[in-house]
Short mmCIF file of C-alpha atoms and ligand atoms in Angstrom, two decimals:
data_model
loop_
_atom_site.label_atom_id
_atom_site.label_comp_id
_atom_site.label_asym_id
_atom_site.label_seq_id
_atom_site.Cartn_x
_atom_site.Cartn_y
_atom_site.Cartn_z
CA MET A 1 -22.28 -35.92 -9.70
CA LYS A 2 -19.67 -38.68 -9.42
CA ALA A 3 -16.04 -37.67 -8.98
CA SER A 4 -15.10 -39.32 -12.31
CA GLU A 5 -17.74 -37.26 -14.17
CA ASN A 6 -16.33 -34.19 -12.50
CA ARG A 7 -12.89 -34.91 -13.81
CA VAL A 8 -14.05 -35.30 -17.38
CA ALA A 9 -16.01 -32.06 -17.31
CA PHE A 10 -13.15 -29.96 -15.96
CA ALA A 11 -9.97 -31.60 -17.30
CA LEU A 12 -7.91 -29.41 -19.60
CA GLU A 13 -9.77 -28.95 -22.88
CA LYS A 14 -8.01 -30.68 -25.79
CA ASP A 15 -10.69 -30.98 -28.45
CA SER A 16 -9.72 -27.68 -30.08
CA LEU A 17 -6.38 -29.26 -31.12
CA ARG A 18 -8.27 -31.26 -33.73
CA VAL A 19 -9.70 -28.11 -35.36
CA LEU A 20 -6.40 -26.30 -34.94
CA ARG A 21 -4.74 -28.83 -37.23
CA ARG A 22 -7.43 -28.31 -39.88
CA ALA A 23 -7.21 -24.53 -39.51
CA LEU A 24 -3.44 -24.74 -39.95
CA GLU A 25 -3.88 -26.66 -43.19
CA GLU A 26 -6.38 -24.02 -44.32
CA LEU A 27 -3.82 -21.29 -43.58
CA ASP A 28 -1.08 -23.25 -45.36
CA GLU A 29 -3.24 -23.40 -48.52
CA GLY A 30 -3.01 -19.62 -48.73
CA PHE A 31 0.75 -19.90 -49.29
CA ALA A 32 0.59 -22.88 -51.67
CA GLY A 33 2.06 -20.91 -54.58
CA LEU A 34 5.46 -20.41 -52.88
CA PRO A 35 8.52 -22.37 -54.01
CA ALA A 36 8.97 -25.44 -51.80
CA LEU A 37 11.33 -25.19 -48.81
CA PRO A 38 13.34 -27.98 -47.19
CA ALA A 39 11.49 -29.48 -44.23
CA THR A 40 12.39 -27.71 -40.98
CA ALA A 41 10.93 -30.19 -38.49
CA PRO A 42 12.83 -29.81 -35.20
CA GLY A 43 14.77 -32.93 -34.08
CA ALA A 44 11.94 -35.02 -32.72
CA ASP A 45 13.54 -36.56 -29.63
CA ALA A 46 14.99 -33.44 -28.07
CA PHE A 47 11.92 -31.39 -29.04
CA ASP A 48 9.51 -33.86 -27.44
CA ARG A 49 11.64 -34.17 -24.32
CA VAL A 50 11.82 -30.42 -23.81
CA LEU A 51 8.10 -29.92 -24.37
CA LEU A 52 7.20 -32.73 -21.98
CA ASP A 53 9.59 -31.23 -19.41
CA ALA A 54 7.80 -27.91 -19.85
CA ALA A 55 4.45 -29.64 -19.27
CA ARG A 56 5.74 -31.17 -16.05
CA ARG A 57 7.11 -27.83 -14.86
CA LEU A 58 3.76 -26.18 -15.57
CA ARG A 59 2.09 -28.53 -13.11
CA ASP A 60 3.49 -26.24 -10.43
CA ASN A 61 0.50 -23.91 -10.68
CA TYR A 62 -2.83 -23.48 -8.99
CA PRO A 63 -5.60 -25.00 -11.16
CA TYR A 64 -6.78 -21.69 -12.60
CA PHE A 65 -9.10 -23.48 -15.03
CA HIS A 66 -11.07 -25.22 -12.27
CA PRO A 67 -13.95 -23.63 -10.32
CA LEU A 68 -12.22 -24.56 -7.05
CA TYR A 69 -9.66 -21.97 -8.02
CA ALA A 70 -11.62 -19.00 -6.68
CA GLY A 71 -8.76 -16.72 -5.64
CA GLN A 72 -7.29 -13.98 -7.83
CA MET A 73 -8.42 -12.64 -11.24
CA LEU A 74 -7.00 -15.62 -13.07
CA LYS A 75 -8.43 -18.03 -15.58
CA PRO A 76 -7.33 -19.51 -18.89
CA PRO A 77 -8.60 -17.98 -22.12
CA HIS A 78 -11.57 -19.36 -23.98
CA ALA A 79 -10.69 -22.35 -26.20
CA ILE A 80 -11.36 -20.30 -29.34
CA ALA A 81 -8.94 -17.59 -28.18
CA ARG A 82 -6.30 -20.18 -27.33
CA ALA A 83 -6.67 -21.92 -30.70
CA ALA A 84 -6.79 -18.68 -32.72
CA TYR A 85 -3.71 -17.33 -30.92
CA ALA A 86 -1.84 -20.58 -31.54
CA LEU A 87 -2.88 -20.55 -35.21
CA ALA A 88 -1.53 -17.03 -35.64
CA MET A 89 1.78 -18.14 -34.12
CA TRP A 90 2.67 -19.95 -37.36
CA ILE A 91 2.74 -16.48 -38.97
CA ASN A 92 3.59 -14.30 -35.91
CA PRO A 93 2.14 -11.06 -37.29
CA ASN A 94 3.21 -7.75 -35.78
CA ASN A 95 0.44 -5.16 -35.57
CA HIS A 96 2.79 -2.20 -35.55
CA ALA A 97 2.52 -1.64 -39.29
CA LEU A 98 0.41 -3.13 -42.04
CA ASP A 99 3.56 -4.66 -43.55
CA GLY A 100 3.87 -6.75 -40.39
CA GLY A 101 0.28 -7.86 -40.06
CA ARG A 102 -2.29 -6.83 -42.64
CA ALA A 103 -5.01 -9.30 -41.69
CA SER A 104 -4.45 -9.07 -37.95
CA SER A 105 -4.45 -5.24 -38.05
CA ALA A 106 -7.85 -5.32 -39.76
CA MET A 107 -9.02 -7.81 -37.13
CA GLU A 108 -7.77 -5.51 -34.36
CA LYS A 109 -9.69 -2.56 -35.80
CA ASP A 110 -12.87 -4.70 -36.00
CA ALA A 111 -12.43 -6.09 -32.48
CA VAL A 112 -11.75 -2.68 -30.92
CA ALA A 113 -14.73 -1.15 -32.76
CA ALA A 114 -16.96 -3.86 -31.26
CA ILE A 115 -15.66 -3.06 -27.75
CA ALA A 116 -16.29 0.64 -28.37
CA ARG A 117 -19.88 -0.06 -29.50
CA MET A 118 -20.41 -1.90 -26.22
CA PHE A 119 -19.92 1.51 -24.53
CA GLY A 120 -22.12 3.27 -27.10
CA TRP A 121 -19.20 4.73 -29.10
CA ASP A 122 -19.47 4.62 -32.90
CA THR A 123 -16.42 6.72 -33.58
CA CYS A 124 -13.38 6.67 -31.36
CA LEU A 125 -9.66 6.06 -31.40
CA GLY A 126 -8.51 2.84 -29.80
CA HIS A 127 -6.14 -0.06 -29.94
CA LEU A 128 -4.96 -3.12 -28.08
CA CYS A 129 -1.87 -3.07 -25.90
CA GLY A 130 0.02 -5.16 -23.37
CA GLY A 131 -2.57 -4.92 -20.58
CA GLY A 132 -4.32 -2.59 -18.17
CA THR A 133 -1.14 -0.88 -16.99
CA MET A 134 -0.01 0.01 -20.49
CA ALA A 135 -3.55 1.05 -21.47
CA ASN A 136 -3.88 3.36 -18.43
CA LEU A 137 -0.42 4.75 -19.15
CA GLU A 138 -1.53 5.76 -22.64
CA ALA A 139 -4.74 7.33 -21.30
CA LEU A 140 -2.89 9.33 -18.62
CA TRP A 141 -0.17 10.30 -21.11
CA VAL A 142 -2.83 11.83 -23.38
CA SER A 143 -4.44 13.55 -20.36
CA GLY A 144 -1.05 14.97 -19.39
CA GLN A 145 -0.61 16.41 -22.89
CA LEU A 146 -4.02 18.09 -22.67
CA HIS A 147 -3.59 19.36 -19.09
CA PRO A 148 0.12 19.94 -18.58
CA GLY A 149 1.14 20.58 -14.98
CA ALA A 150 -2.25 19.54 -13.54
CA ALA A 151 -2.76 16.62 -11.14
CA VAL A 152 -4.29 13.18 -11.65
CA LEU A 153 -6.76 12.07 -8.96
CA ALA A 154 -7.86 8.49 -8.33
CA SER A 155 -9.47 6.78 -5.35
CA SER A 156 -7.52 5.14 -2.54
CA GLN A 157 -8.80 1.80 -3.91
CA ALA A 158 -7.71 2.54 -7.50
CA HIS A 159 -5.08 0.24 -8.95
CA TYR A 160 -1.61 0.99 -7.57
CA THR A 161 -0.23 1.55 -11.05
CA HIS A 162 -2.01 4.92 -11.47
CA GLN A 163 0.36 6.49 -8.98
CA ARG A 164 3.36 4.76 -10.53
CA ILE A 165 2.30 5.72 -14.08
CA SER A 166 1.86 9.33 -12.98
CA ASN A 167 5.40 9.24 -11.53
CA VAL A 168 6.75 7.86 -14.79
CA LEU A 169 4.96 10.58 -16.75
CA GLY A 170 6.06 13.32 -14.33
CA ILE A 171 2.44 14.16 -13.41
CA ALA A 172 1.40 14.91 -9.82
CA PHE A 173 -0.87 12.20 -8.37
CA GLU A 174 -3.27 12.48 -5.44
CA SER A 175 -5.42 9.87 -3.81
CA ILE A 176 -9.08 10.55 -2.92
CA PRO A 177 -10.57 8.68 0.07
CA CYS A 178 -13.22 6.02 -0.42
CA ASP A 179 -16.53 5.54 1.35
CA ARG A 180 -17.21 2.41 3.39
CA GLN A 181 -18.20 0.57 0.21
CA GLY A 182 -14.77 1.04 -1.36
CA ARG A 183 -16.03 3.64 -3.87
CA MET A 184 -14.51 7.04 -4.46
CA ASP A 185 -16.07 9.51 -2.02
CA ALA A 186 -17.69 12.16 -4.27
CA GLY A 187 -17.77 14.70 -1.39
CA ALA A 188 -14.01 14.33 -0.81
CA LEU A 189 -13.46 14.60 -4.56
CA GLU A 190 -15.36 17.87 -4.70
CA GLU A 191 -13.40 19.30 -1.76
CA ARG A 192 -10.19 18.57 -3.61
CA LEU A 193 -11.52 19.97 -6.91
CA GLN A 194 -12.40 23.24 -5.18
CA ARG A 195 -8.69 23.82 -4.49
CA GLY A 196 -7.95 23.68 -8.27
CA GLY A 197 -5.02 22.29 -10.24
CA VAL A 198 -6.72 19.04 -11.26
CA GLY A 199 -6.39 17.86 -14.86
CA THR A 200 -7.76 14.32 -14.71
CA VAL A 201 -9.99 12.21 -12.51
CA VAL A 202 -9.73 8.45 -12.80
CA ALA A 203 -12.97 6.63 -11.98
CA THR A 204 -12.54 2.92 -11.38
CA LEU A 205 -15.40 0.71 -12.54
CA GLY A 206 -14.53 -2.47 -10.73
CA THR A 207 -11.70 -2.00 -8.24
CA THR A 208 -9.11 -4.73 -8.07
CA ALA A 209 -9.62 -5.66 -4.43
CA THR A 210 -13.40 -5.66 -4.14
CA GLY A 211 -14.93 -4.91 -7.55
CA ALA A 212 -16.36 -1.62 -6.24
CA VAL A 213 -17.81 0.73 -8.83
CA ASP A 214 -17.05 4.44 -8.39
CA PRO A 215 -20.16 6.69 -8.50
CA LEU A 216 -19.82 7.79 -12.11
CA PRO A 217 -23.00 9.92 -12.25
CA ASP A 218 -21.68 12.03 -9.33
CA VAL A 219 -18.23 12.27 -10.91
CA ILE A 220 -19.79 13.37 -14.23
CA ALA A 221 -21.81 16.04 -12.41
CA LEU A 222 -18.53 17.33 -10.93
CA LYS A 223 -16.86 17.19 -14.35
CA GLU A 224 -19.58 19.50 -15.67
CA ARG A 225 -18.79 22.00 -12.88
CA TYR A 226 -14.99 21.70 -12.69
CA GLY A 227 -14.07 20.76 -16.26
CA PHE A 228 -11.50 17.99 -15.71
CA ARG A 229 -10.77 15.13 -18.04
CA LEU A 230 -12.48 11.89 -17.01
CA HIS A 231 -10.68 8.61 -17.47
CA ALA A 232 -12.51 5.36 -16.64
CA ASP A 233 -10.33 2.48 -15.52
CA ALA A 234 -12.70 -0.34 -16.38
CA ALA A 235 -9.82 -2.80 -16.85
CA TYR A 236 -11.58 -5.33 -14.65
CA GLY A 237 -15.23 -4.29 -14.78
CA GLY A 238 -15.76 -2.87 -18.28
CA TYR A 239 -17.52 -5.88 -19.77
CA PHE A 240 -20.13 -5.76 -16.98
CA VAL A 241 -21.80 -3.00 -19.00
CA LEU A 242 -23.46 -6.01 -20.71
CA ALA A 243 -24.65 -7.71 -17.52
CA GLY A 244 -28.38 -7.66 -16.83
CA ASN A 245 -28.13 -8.30 -13.09
CA LEU A 246 -26.26 -5.32 -11.63
CA ALA A 247 -27.64 -3.46 -8.61
CA PRO A 248 -29.12 -0.02 -9.48
CA GLU A 249 -26.10 2.08 -8.41
CA ALA A 250 -23.62 0.01 -10.43
CA ARG A 251 -26.05 -0.03 -13.36
CA ALA A 252 -26.32 3.76 -13.24
CA ALA A 253 -22.51 4.03 -13.36
CA PHE A 254 -22.13 1.62 -16.28
CA ASP A 255 -24.93 3.33 -18.18
CA ARG A 256 -22.86 6.52 -18.24
CA LEU A 257 -19.49 4.99 -19.02
CA GLY A 258 -19.74 6.33 -22.56
CA GLU A 259 -19.47 9.88 -21.15
CA ALA A 260 -15.83 9.34 -20.12
CA ASP A 261 -13.08 10.86 -22.26
CA SER A 262 -11.13 7.62 -22.25
CA ILE A 263 -11.84 4.05 -21.20
CA VAL A 264 -9.54 1.15 -20.43
CA VAL A 265 -10.86 -2.39 -20.55
CA ASP A 266 -8.81 -5.57 -20.38
CA PRO A 267 -9.77 -8.42 -22.69
CA HIS A 268 -7.22 -10.49 -20.76
CA LYS A 269 -9.32 -10.18 -17.61
CA HIS A 270 -13.02 -10.68 -18.39
CA GLY A 271 -12.70 -10.85 -22.18
CA LEU A 272 -11.54 -14.50 -22.18
CA GLN A 273 -8.12 -13.67 -23.71
CA PRO A 274 -4.54 -14.81 -23.09
CA TYR A 275 -2.34 -12.34 -21.22
CA GLY A 276 -0.97 -9.47 -23.20
CA CYS A 277 -4.33 -8.00 -24.19
CA GLY A 278 -5.49 -4.65 -22.83
CA ALA A 279 -7.40 -1.96 -24.70
CA VAL A 280 -7.49 1.82 -24.50
CA LEU A 281 -10.22 3.86 -26.18
CA PHE A 282 -10.47 7.63 -26.62
CA ALA A 283 -13.83 9.31 -27.27
CA ASP A 284 -12.21 12.01 -29.40
CA PRO A 285 -10.23 10.54 -32.31
CA ALA A 286 -8.41 13.89 -32.61
CA VAL A 287 -6.15 12.89 -29.69
CA GLY A 288 -4.39 10.76 -32.31
CA ARG A 289 -2.31 13.89 -33.03
CA PHE A 290 -0.30 13.29 -29.85
CA TYR A 291 0.91 9.99 -31.25
CA ARG A 292 2.18 11.53 -34.49
CA HIS A 293 5.78 10.57 -35.21
CA GLU A 294 8.10 9.95 -38.13
CA SER A 295 9.15 6.38 -38.71
CA PRO A 296 11.52 6.18 -41.64
CA TYR A 297 11.42 2.37 -41.61
CA THR A 298 7.68 1.71 -41.78
CA TYR A 299 4.31 3.00 -42.96
CA PHE A 300 5.15 3.15 -46.68
CA SER A 301 3.08 0.19 -47.76
CA SER A 302 -0.30 1.91 -47.59
CA ALA A 303 -2.00 5.22 -47.03
CA GLU A 304 -4.35 3.40 -44.66
CA LEU A 305 -3.80 3.88 -40.92
CA HIS A 306 -1.06 1.70 -39.43
CA LEU A 307 -1.84 0.90 -35.80
CA GLY A 308 1.70 1.89 -34.80
CA GLU A 309 0.72 5.44 -35.71
CA ILE A 310 -1.78 5.52 -32.84
CA SER A 311 -0.09 3.47 -30.13
CA LEU A 312 2.87 4.08 -27.84
CA GLU A 313 4.29 0.59 -28.19
CA CYS A 314 6.00 -0.31 -31.46
CA SER A 315 5.84 -4.10 -31.98
CA ARG A 316 2.60 -5.67 -30.74
CA PRO A 317 1.30 -9.23 -31.09
CA GLY A 318 -1.05 -9.58 -34.04
CA ALA A 319 -1.96 -12.95 -32.51
CA ALA A 320 -3.70 -11.11 -29.64
CA ALA A 321 -5.96 -9.39 -32.17
CA VAL A 322 -6.68 -12.68 -33.98
CA ALA A 323 -7.64 -14.33 -30.68
CA LEU A 324 -9.88 -11.43 -29.63
CA TRP A 325 -11.54 -11.16 -33.04
CA ALA A 326 -12.29 -14.90 -33.07
CA THR A 327 -13.68 -14.82 -29.53
CA GLN A 328 -15.96 -11.88 -30.22
CA ARG A 329 -17.18 -13.57 -33.39
CA LEU A 330 -18.10 -16.70 -31.47
CA LEU A 331 -19.42 -14.81 -28.44
CA PRO A 332 -20.61 -11.37 -29.58
CA LEU A 333 -20.59 -8.54 -27.05
CA THR A 334 -24.35 -8.25 -26.74
CA ARG A 335 -26.66 -7.91 -23.77
CA GLY A 336 -28.49 -11.17 -23.13
CA GLY A 337 -25.96 -13.13 -25.23
CA GLU A 338 -23.87 -16.09 -24.10
CA PHE A 339 -20.88 -13.93 -23.18
CA ALA A 340 -23.05 -11.60 -21.05
CA ARG A 341 -24.71 -14.60 -19.40
CA GLY A 342 -21.24 -15.80 -18.34
CA LEU A 343 -20.63 -12.52 -16.50
CA GLU A 344 -24.07 -12.70 -14.92
CA ALA A 345 -23.37 -16.25 -13.69
CA GLY A 346 -20.17 -15.10 -11.92
CA ARG A 347 -22.08 -12.27 -10.30
CA GLU A 348 -24.83 -14.67 -9.15
CA ALA A 349 -22.13 -16.87 -7.64
CA ALA A 350 -20.71 -13.88 -5.76
CA LEU A 351 -24.14 -12.86 -4.44
CA ALA A 352 -24.85 -16.45 -3.34
CA LEU A 353 -21.51 -16.74 -1.51
CA HIS A 354 -22.01 -13.34 0.12
CA ALA A 355 -25.50 -14.36 1.32
CA ARG A 356 -24.14 -17.53 2.93
CA LEU A 357 -21.30 -15.64 4.60
CA ALA A 358 -23.63 -12.91 5.88
CA ALA A 359 -25.95 -15.51 7.44
CA ASP A 360 -23.13 -17.32 9.25
CA PRO A 361 -21.99 -15.91 12.62
CA GLN A 362 -18.46 -17.26 12.02
CA PHE A 363 -17.88 -14.50 9.49
CA VAL A 364 -18.13 -10.73 9.08
CA THR A 365 -18.92 -9.60 5.57
CA ALA A 366 -18.11 -6.28 3.96
CA PHE A 367 -20.59 -4.65 1.56
CA PRO A 368 -22.43 -6.87 -0.96
CA PRO A 369 -20.44 -7.46 -4.15
CA GLU A 370 -21.06 -4.97 -6.96
CA LEU A 371 -19.54 -7.33 -9.54
CA ASP A 372 -18.21 -10.84 -8.87
CA ILE A 373 -15.65 -10.31 -6.07
CA VAL A 374 -16.47 -11.16 -2.44
CA VAL A 375 -14.44 -10.15 0.65
CA TRP A 376 -15.03 -11.29 4.20
CA ALA A 377 -13.27 -11.72 7.53
CA PRO A 378 -13.54 -14.42 10.17
CA ARG A 379 -15.31 -13.12 13.27
CA ALA A 380 -12.82 -12.80 16.17
CA GLY A 381 -12.14 -10.66 19.22
CA SER A 382 -10.26 -8.04 17.22
CA ALA A 383 -9.20 -7.02 13.70
CA GLY A 384 -5.72 -8.41 14.42
CA ALA A 385 -7.05 -11.79 15.57
CA ALA A 386 -9.37 -11.94 12.52
CA SER A 387 -6.37 -11.27 10.26
CA ASP A 388 -4.41 -14.18 11.80
CA LEU A 389 -7.42 -16.46 11.41
CA ALA A 390 -7.90 -15.40 7.77
CA ARG A 391 -4.34 -16.46 6.94
CA ARG A 392 -4.85 -19.82 8.63
CA ILE A 393 -8.17 -20.42 6.87
CA PHE A 394 -6.53 -19.48 3.57
CA ASP A 395 -3.88 -22.20 4.13
CA GLU A 396 -6.43 -24.76 5.32
CA THR A 397 -8.79 -24.28 2.34
CA ALA A 398 -5.79 -24.68 0.00
CA ARG A 399 -4.92 -27.97 1.74
CA ARG A 400 -8.49 -29.10 1.01
CA GLY A 401 -8.30 -28.07 -2.66
CA LEU A 402 -10.09 -24.70 -2.50
CA HIS A 403 -7.93 -21.77 -3.54
CA LEU A 404 -8.94 -18.35 -2.22
CA ALA A 405 -7.00 -15.09 -1.98
CA LEU A 406 -6.11 -12.73 0.87
CA ALA A 407 -6.50 -8.95 0.80
CA GLU A 408 -5.48 -6.14 3.15
CA LEU A 409 -8.45 -3.80 3.38
CA PRO A 410 -9.41 -0.77 5.48
CA ALA A 411 -11.09 -1.88 8.73
CA GLU A 412 -14.01 0.51 7.95
CA PHE A 413 -15.15 -1.84 5.18
CA PHE A 414 -16.31 -4.25 7.91
CA ASP A 415 -18.85 -3.57 10.62
CA LEU A 416 -16.42 -4.50 13.39
CA ALA A 417 -18.42 -2.77 16.14
CA GLY A 418 -21.61 -4.57 15.06
CA ALA A 419 -19.71 -7.86 15.26
CA GLY A 420 -18.36 -6.99 18.71
CA MET A 421 -14.75 -6.82 17.42
CA VAL A 422 -12.06 -4.45 18.68
CA LYS A 423 -10.50 -2.26 16.00
CA ASP A 424 -6.87 -2.73 17.09
CA ARG A 425 -5.48 -1.97 13.61
CA ASP A 426 -6.49 0.15 10.64
CA ARG A 427 -6.46 -2.66 8.15
CA VAL A 428 -7.84 -6.18 8.18
CA THR A 429 -6.29 -9.09 6.33
CA CYS A 430 -9.41 -10.70 4.97
CA LEU A 431 -10.37 -13.51 2.62
CA ARG A 432 -11.19 -12.64 -0.96
CA SER A 433 -12.71 -14.63 -3.78
CA VAL A 434 -12.97 -13.63 -7.43
CA LEU A 435 -15.80 -15.74 -8.89
CA MET A 436 -15.08 -14.92 -12.50
CA LYS A 437 -15.82 -18.26 -14.14
CA PRO A 438 -19.44 -18.98 -15.16
CA GLU A 439 -19.03 -22.46 -13.61
CA HIS A 440 -18.63 -20.83 -10.22
CA ARG A 441 -22.41 -20.49 -10.01
CA GLU A 442 -22.83 -24.29 -9.90
CA TRP A 443 -19.86 -24.70 -7.56
CA VAL A 444 -20.76 -22.19 -4.85
CA GLY A 445 -22.25 -24.97 -2.70
CA ARG A 446 -19.00 -26.97 -2.83
CA ILE A 447 -16.90 -23.83 -2.25
CA TRP A 448 -19.01 -23.06 0.79
CA GLU A 449 -18.69 -26.61 2.18
CA LEU A 450 -14.89 -26.52 1.89
CA LEU A 451 -14.71 -23.06 3.44
CA ASP A 452 -16.99 -24.09 6.30
CA GLN A 453 -15.03 -27.29 7.00
CA SER A 454 -11.72 -25.42 6.86
CA THR A 455 -12.99 -22.73 9.22
CA ASP A 456 -14.23 -25.37 11.70
CA ALA A 457 -10.84 -27.07 11.54
CA VAL A 458 -8.93 -23.81 12.15
CA LEU A 459 -11.25 -22.72 14.98
CA GLY A 460 -10.96 -26.21 16.51
CA GLN A 461 -7.15 -25.95 16.43
CA SER A 462 -7.28 -22.45 17.97
CA GLN A 463 -9.36 -23.72 20.87
CA THR A 464 -6.89 -26.58 21.46
CA GLU A 465 -4.00 -24.08 21.42
CA ASP A 466 -5.84 -21.87 23.97
C1 PLP B 1 -8.79 -1.91 -12.09
C2 PLP B 1 -7.46 -2.33 -12.63
N1 PLP B 1 -6.71 -1.47 -13.34
C3 PLP B 1 -5.52 -1.81 -13.85
C4 PLP B 1 -4.99 -3.07 -13.64
C5 PLP B 1 -3.65 -3.43 -14.22
O1 PLP B 1 -3.84 -4.29 -15.30
P1 PLP B 1 -2.70 -5.26 -15.86
O2 PLP B 1 -2.38 -6.22 -14.76
O3 PLP B 1 -3.35 -5.89 -17.04
O4 PLP B 1 -1.54 -4.42 -16.24
C6 PLP B 1 -5.72 -4.01 -12.91
C7 PLP B 1 -5.19 -5.35 -12.64
O5 PLP B 1 -5.72 -6.13 -11.91
C8 PLP B 1 -7.00 -3.64 -12.40
O6 PLP B 1 -7.74 -4.50 -11.69
#
């Protein structure tokens, strides 16, 4: 492929602007009966100048849209989500009450029901919210109401916000150790359960650092014996329930996700949405009673459910629901469909990168990726030396246009002894790559080349310094 062809394929998408204009006219038609208003076009010169200034300021970003951005969990939304969100901005509906967003509330209910069906739930209570943190907060808040005074347990690799949320809610939080694959250790969980006082266990399906999938079948077996509430934080991994290329253990966990009491999944991570879109779902709609409140200013327009009656936040962006609804209509949440194939492509990319790293003596890999996140360390005399090298390789790849991430992980995740490395610290700063764009599959070769060249350059410099 020539460089110029490359540029065309991966420049910022602008074609949707054409349809957006037509869609806006379509929307305008719906209000054609209103008395005319004076034109409110903003002063053209100042408006244009400010917007162009904003565009220039936005250049100061990594190219999240490009496959050579292979660092954190970041990518722009799908074009349909971007256009649908922008379209809704001319109305700015608020999904708190039906008065604020009739159409977008109906779209939210449809979109959330489709997410629930993906987990095998036909009836449930759920809604969109600001993101994974807010969604987990709602789930743990409900758990706290059902099990007052009892602790929340989550693995040592669970998202840091579970501890913080528990603090905010005044619930005790305890961390359960992980195995060498970054999954919650079911044996350690059982030991803790035997001591009693546990209200909720959070299983993470797709940890933030490595995409590890907690052993849900084991956790469910313990739930049957110890009777705790099970919350699944699938903020990152939830959509992988649709992927056809998971390894058997991850598949077994996703197959039983529907047995959780509550599930969090983030459309703004793998659901192709703009930020500000998380979702929390409860298996038992009766938990809606905890949300009951009087609001003397709203809810009078209809006997139908207002989403504000079942969510902790008051005002919420109806535009987020419009974007999600449009995306799911274009790319339905079905196994074998285009959306699922996108997830599978990212996972293939991760497996391919892991295989190359594992075959190269310059690197030490951790466990194979369970989803689409790969972590690895440069081989060196010790964990400390590998950490220094990782930081230097991270800088060097960025100089060459490849953007990776760094992560601090337990040294046990890497076979340091097998690689002849001294464990002089408990944690290793390693390289991390989230291959969450379908295009990553075609770009793994290029990513590998840039990583290999950068590593050679850094090792060459190290030898000169020695
Ligand atoms: C597993 C998991 N849970 C929760 C969160 C928090 O989500 P948010 O950043 O949308 O608040 C993240 C974020 O990366 C996550 O990976």
